[in-house]
XYZ file of C-alpha atoms in Angstrom:
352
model
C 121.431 -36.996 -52.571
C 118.326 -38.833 -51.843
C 115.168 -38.238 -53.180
C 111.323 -39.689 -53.248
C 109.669 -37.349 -54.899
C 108.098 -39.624 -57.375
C 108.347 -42.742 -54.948
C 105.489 -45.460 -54.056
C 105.024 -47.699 -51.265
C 104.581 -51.270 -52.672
C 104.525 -53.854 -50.175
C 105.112 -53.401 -46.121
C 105.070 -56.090 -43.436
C 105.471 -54.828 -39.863
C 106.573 -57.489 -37.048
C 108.080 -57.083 -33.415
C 110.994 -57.412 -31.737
C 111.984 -58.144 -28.345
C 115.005 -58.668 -26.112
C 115.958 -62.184 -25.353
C 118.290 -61.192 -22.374
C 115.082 -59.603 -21.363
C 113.123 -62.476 -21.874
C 111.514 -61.022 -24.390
C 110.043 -62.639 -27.455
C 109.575 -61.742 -31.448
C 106.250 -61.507 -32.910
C 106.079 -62.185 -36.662
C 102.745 -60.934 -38.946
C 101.203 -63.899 -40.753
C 100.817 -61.629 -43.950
C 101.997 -58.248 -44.990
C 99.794 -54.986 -44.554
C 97.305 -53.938 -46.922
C 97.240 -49.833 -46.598
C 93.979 -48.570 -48.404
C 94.041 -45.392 -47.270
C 95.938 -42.881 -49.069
C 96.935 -40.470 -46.096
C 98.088 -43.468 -43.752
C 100.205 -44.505 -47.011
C 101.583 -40.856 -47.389
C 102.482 -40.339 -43.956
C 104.070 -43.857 -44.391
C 106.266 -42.603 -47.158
C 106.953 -39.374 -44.874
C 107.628 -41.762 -41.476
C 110.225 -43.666 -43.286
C 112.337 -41.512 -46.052
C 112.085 -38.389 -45.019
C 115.124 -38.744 -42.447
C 117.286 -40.057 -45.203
C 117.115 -36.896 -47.287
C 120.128 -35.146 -45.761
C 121.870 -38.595 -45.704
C 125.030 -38.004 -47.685
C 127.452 -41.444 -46.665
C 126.790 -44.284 -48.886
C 127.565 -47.967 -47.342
C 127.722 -51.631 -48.909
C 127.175 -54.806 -47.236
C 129.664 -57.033 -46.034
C 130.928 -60.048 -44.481
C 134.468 -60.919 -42.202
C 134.732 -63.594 -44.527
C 134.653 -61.923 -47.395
C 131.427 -63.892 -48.911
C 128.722 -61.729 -49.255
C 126.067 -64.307 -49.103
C 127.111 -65.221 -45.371
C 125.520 -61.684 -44.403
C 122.213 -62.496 -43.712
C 120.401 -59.034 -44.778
C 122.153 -59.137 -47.902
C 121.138 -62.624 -48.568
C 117.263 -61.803 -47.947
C 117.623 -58.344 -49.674
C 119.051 -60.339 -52.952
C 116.310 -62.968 -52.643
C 113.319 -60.030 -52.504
C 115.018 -58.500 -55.430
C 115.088 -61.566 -57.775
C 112.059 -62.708 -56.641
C 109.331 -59.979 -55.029
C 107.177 -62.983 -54.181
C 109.695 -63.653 -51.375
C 108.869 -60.470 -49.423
C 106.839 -61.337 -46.671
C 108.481 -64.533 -46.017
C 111.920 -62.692 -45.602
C 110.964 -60.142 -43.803
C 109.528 -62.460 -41.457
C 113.502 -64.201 -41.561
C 115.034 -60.638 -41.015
C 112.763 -60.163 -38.001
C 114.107 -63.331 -36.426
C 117.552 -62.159 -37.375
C 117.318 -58.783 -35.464
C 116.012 -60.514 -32.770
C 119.150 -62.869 -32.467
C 121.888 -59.771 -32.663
C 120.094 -58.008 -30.207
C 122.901 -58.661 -27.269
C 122.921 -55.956 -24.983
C 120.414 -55.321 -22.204
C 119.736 -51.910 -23.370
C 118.469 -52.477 -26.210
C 115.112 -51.527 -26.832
C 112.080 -53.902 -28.212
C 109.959 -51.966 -30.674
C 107.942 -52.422 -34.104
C 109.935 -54.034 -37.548
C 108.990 -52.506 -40.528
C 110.078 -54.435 -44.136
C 108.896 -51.955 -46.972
C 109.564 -52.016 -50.594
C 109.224 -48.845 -52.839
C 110.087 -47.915 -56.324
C 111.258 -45.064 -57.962
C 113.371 -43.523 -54.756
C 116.597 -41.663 -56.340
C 120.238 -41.668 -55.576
C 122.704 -39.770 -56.933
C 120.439 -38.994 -59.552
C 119.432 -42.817 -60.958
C 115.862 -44.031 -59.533
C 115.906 -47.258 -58.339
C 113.921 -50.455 -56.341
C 114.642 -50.052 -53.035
C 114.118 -52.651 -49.700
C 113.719 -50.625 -46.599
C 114.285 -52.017 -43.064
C 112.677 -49.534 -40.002
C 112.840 -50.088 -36.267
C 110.474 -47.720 -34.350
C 111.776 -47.786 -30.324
C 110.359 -44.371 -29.037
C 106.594 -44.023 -28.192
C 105.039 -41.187 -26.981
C 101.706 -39.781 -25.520
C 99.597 -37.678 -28.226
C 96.416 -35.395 -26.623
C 93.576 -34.959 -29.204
C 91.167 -32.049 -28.887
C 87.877 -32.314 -30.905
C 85.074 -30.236 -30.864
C 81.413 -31.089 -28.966
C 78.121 -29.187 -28.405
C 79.203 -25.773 -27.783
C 82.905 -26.266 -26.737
C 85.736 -28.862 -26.431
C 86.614 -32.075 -25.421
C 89.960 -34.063 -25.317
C 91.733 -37.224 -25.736
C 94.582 -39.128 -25.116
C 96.701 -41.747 -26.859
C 99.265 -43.621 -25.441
C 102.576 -45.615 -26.558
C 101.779 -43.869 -30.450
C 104.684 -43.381 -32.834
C 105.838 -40.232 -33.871
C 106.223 -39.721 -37.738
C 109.033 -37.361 -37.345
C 110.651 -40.089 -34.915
C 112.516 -42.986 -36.698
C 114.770 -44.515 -34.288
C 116.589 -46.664 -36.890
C 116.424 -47.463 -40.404
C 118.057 -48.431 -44.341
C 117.245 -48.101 -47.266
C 119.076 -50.944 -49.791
C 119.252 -49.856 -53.255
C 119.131 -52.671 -56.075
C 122.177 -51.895 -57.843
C 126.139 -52.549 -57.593
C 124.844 -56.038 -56.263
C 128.429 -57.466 -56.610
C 130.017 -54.971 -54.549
C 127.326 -55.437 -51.858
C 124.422 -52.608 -52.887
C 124.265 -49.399 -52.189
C 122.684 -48.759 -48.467
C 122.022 -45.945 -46.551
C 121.549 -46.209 -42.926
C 119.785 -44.114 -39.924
C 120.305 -44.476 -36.051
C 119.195 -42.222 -33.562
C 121.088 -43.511 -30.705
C 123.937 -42.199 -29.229
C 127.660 -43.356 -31.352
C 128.873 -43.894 -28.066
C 125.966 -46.315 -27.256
C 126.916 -49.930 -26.737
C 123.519 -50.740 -27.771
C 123.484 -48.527 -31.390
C 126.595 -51.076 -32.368
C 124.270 -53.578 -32.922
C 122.118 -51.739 -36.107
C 124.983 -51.386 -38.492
C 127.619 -53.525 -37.061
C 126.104 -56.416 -35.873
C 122.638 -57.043 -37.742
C 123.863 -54.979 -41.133
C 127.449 -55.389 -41.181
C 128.403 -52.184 -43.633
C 131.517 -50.940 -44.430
C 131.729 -46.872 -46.518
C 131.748 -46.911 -49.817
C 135.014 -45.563 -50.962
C 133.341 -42.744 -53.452
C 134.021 -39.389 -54.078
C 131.470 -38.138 -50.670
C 133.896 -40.405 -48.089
C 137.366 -39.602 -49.824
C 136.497 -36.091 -49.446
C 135.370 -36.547 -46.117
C 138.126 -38.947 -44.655
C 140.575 -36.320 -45.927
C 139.199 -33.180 -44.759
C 139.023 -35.100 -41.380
C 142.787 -36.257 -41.473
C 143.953 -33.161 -42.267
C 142.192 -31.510 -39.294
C 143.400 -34.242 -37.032
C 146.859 -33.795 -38.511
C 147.050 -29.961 -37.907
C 145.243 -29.999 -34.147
C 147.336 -32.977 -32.613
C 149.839 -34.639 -34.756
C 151.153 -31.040 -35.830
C 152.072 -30.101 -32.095
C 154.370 -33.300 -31.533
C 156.587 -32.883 -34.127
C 156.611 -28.969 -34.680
C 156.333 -25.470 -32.319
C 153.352 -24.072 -33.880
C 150.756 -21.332 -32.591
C 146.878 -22.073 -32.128
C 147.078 -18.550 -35.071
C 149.181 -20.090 -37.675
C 146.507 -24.045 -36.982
C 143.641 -21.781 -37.848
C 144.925 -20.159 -41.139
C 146.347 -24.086 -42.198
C 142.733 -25.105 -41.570
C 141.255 -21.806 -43.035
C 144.095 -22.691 -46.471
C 142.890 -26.084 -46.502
C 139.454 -24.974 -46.671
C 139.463 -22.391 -49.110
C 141.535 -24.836 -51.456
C 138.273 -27.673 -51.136
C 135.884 -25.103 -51.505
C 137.455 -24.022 -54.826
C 138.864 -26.944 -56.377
C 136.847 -29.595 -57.999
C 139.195 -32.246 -57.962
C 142.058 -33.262 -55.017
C 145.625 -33.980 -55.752
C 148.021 -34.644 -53.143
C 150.895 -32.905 -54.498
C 148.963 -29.685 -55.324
C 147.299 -29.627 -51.944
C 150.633 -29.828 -49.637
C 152.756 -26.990 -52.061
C 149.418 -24.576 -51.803
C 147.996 -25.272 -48.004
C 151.342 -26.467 -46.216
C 153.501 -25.373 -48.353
C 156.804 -26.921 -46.462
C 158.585 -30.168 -47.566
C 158.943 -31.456 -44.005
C 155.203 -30.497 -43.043
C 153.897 -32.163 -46.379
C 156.232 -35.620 -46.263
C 154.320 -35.640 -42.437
C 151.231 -35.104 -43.743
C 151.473 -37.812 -45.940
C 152.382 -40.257 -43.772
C 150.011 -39.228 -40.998
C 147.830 -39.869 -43.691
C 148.886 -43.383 -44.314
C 148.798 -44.765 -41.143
C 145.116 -43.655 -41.193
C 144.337 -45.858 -44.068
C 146.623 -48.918 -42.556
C 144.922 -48.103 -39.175
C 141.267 -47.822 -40.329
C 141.260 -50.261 -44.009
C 140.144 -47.183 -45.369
C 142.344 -46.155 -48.614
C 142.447 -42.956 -49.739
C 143.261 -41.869 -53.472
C 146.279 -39.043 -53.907
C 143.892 -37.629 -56.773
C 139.241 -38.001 -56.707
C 136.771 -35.691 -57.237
C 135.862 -33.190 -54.212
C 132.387 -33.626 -53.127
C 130.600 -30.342 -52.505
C 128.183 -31.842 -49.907
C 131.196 -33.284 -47.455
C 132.770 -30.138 -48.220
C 129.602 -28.277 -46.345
C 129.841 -31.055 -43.625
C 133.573 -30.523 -42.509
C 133.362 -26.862 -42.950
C 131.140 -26.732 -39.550
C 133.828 -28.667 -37.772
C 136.329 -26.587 -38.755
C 137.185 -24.059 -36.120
C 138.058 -20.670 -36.792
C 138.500 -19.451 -33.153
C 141.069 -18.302 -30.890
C 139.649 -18.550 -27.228
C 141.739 -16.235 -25.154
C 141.072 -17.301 -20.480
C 137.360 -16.577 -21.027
C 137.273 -12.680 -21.645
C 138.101 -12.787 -25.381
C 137.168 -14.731 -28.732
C 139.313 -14.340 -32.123
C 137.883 -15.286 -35.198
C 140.542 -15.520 -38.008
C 138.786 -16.034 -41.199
C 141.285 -14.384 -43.561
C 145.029 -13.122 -43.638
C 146.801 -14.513 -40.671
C 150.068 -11.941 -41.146
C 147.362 -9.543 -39.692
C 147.702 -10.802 -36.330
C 150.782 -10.999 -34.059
C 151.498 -12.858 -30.814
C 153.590 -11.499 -27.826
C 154.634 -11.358 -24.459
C 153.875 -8.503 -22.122
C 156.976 -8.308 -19.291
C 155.226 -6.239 -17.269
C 152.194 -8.234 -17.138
C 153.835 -11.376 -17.454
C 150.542 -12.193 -20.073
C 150.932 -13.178 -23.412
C 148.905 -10.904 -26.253
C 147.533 -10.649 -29.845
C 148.192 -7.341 -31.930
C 145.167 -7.456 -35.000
C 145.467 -5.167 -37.426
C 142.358 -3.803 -39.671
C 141.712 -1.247 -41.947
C 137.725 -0.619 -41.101
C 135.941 -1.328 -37.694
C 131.998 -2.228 -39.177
């Protein structure tokens, strides 16, 4: 989705930022960075937008209020935009900023990057982009250089990693009144109080609601809906799960479009399962603020990321796995008297 293949670095001012409950302090550059060499500026490039090429979810700013000018990193991305002889000064006011949400004692001081390229694509339209970086992780590097007849070696400590960016966004200057598009990066943990902070607290981004997240958000309801809502409400075998997931699968892999209706006749294909579905899927969007359309275009790429979630496995004590990819009516479930143990009968045609 993202690309920078004909992208330049324009402008980059690098600050710190420390933890206050630490007692730690901010340290702002007076001026922003003048890179003259061409393989520091390259490796730049590579440092901060390589990690967003496999970034499919799109994000806009917003604000509890529903102002977008009372979200700070909107406000100073909107002032660089309109007026590029801003930049220094607001990254030096974004620096602050991150310093102030930084609230929880594990999170980690580290180098502020404020960069400003042009030319970077998204879904296919190249565009100005503002990028904000956080580097946390440093590591040792050994250097070995030749001398006289052999070898020596050095060291270099607390160096950054260029295949290493802890956190990052890239803000792209368009859809301005719905609050940009953005793309974000964190390396931390979900479950980590202190990753809340990055797009929660010092962000504040909501998913866009495009074509990528409906796709998404549904293939992920549905897969909720059939591994724990379904076994509340009906008897149903972990067999007869697997082909509803494998139906619903096959149906997103070779539609191009969704539709609500068509989806529950071909992959549930019972009135009472499909009214369910439906309003399993509505308390999602009530639950969440997340609406999602009866009818949108089906996203290829969150097709690809769902389909690895999907399981396709039976996992029988620990002596036996079943994977059903195709035709579930060629398995059966029983019970063994005898052995008091339950069983699966497969049938095939060719053993390869």
């Amino acid at each position: 989705m993202i690309s920078f293949f004909e992208a330049s670095l324009k402008q980059l001012s690098i600050h710190h930022t420390g933890n206050k409950l630490l007692d730690e302090y901010y340290k702002l550059s007076d001026e922003p960075l003048k890179i003259e060499d061409e393989l520091l500026g390259n490796l730049l490039m590579q440092y901060f937008l390589k990690p967003f090429e496999k970034v499919n979810e799109v994000y806009r700013f917003y604000h509890p209020n529903d102002n977008l000018q009372l979200n700070e990193v909107f406000h100073f991305a909107n002032e660089i935009f309109e007026n590029n002889a801003l930049f220094h000064e607001d990254s030096q006011q974004l620096a602050k900023y991150l310093y102030d949400v930084a609230n929880h004692p594990k999170i980690k001081s580290g180098e502020m990057y404020v960069a400003y390229f042009e030319k970077v694509q998204i879904e296919g339209e190249q565009l100005d982009v503002i990028g904000i970086f956080k580097s946390e992780t440093k590591d040792t590097y050994l250097k070995v250089f030749p001398k006289e007849d052999g070898f020596n070696m050095s060291y270099e400590q607390d160096a950054i990693s260029i295949n290493k960016l802890d956190k990052g966004c890239l803000i792209f200057n368009v859809d301005k009144e719905e609050g940009y598009k953005v793309v974000v990066l964190d390396q931390a943990k979900s479950n980590n109080e202190s990753a809340v902070y990055w797009k929660d607290e010092f962000l504040k981004l909501k998913i866009r609601n495009d074509s990528y997240n409906q796709t998404n958000n549904v293939l992920g309801v549905y897969k909720n809906f059939v591994t724990q809502k379904m076994d509340d409400e009906y008897e149903i075998s972990k067999a007869d799960k697997i082909d509803l997931l494998n139906r619903s699968m096959k149906y997103f892999k070779e539609k191009e479009t969704f539709d609500i209706e068509e989806f529950g006749n071909e992959v549930i294909g019972n009135a009472e399962g499909i009214e369910s579905f439906k309003n399993y899927k509505k308390n999602y969007e009530e639950e969440y603020e997340s609406p999602i359309a009866d009818s949108f275009e089906i996203a290829e790429s969150a097709v690809k990321k769902q389909a690895r979630a999907y399981k396709s496995v039976l996992k029988l004590d620990k002596n036996f796995h079943i994977y059903i990819h195709g035709n579930k009516d060629m398995i059966e479930k029983g019970y063994d008297d005898d052995k008091s143990m339950n069983f699966y009968k497969v049938y095939f045609r060719e053993e390869e």
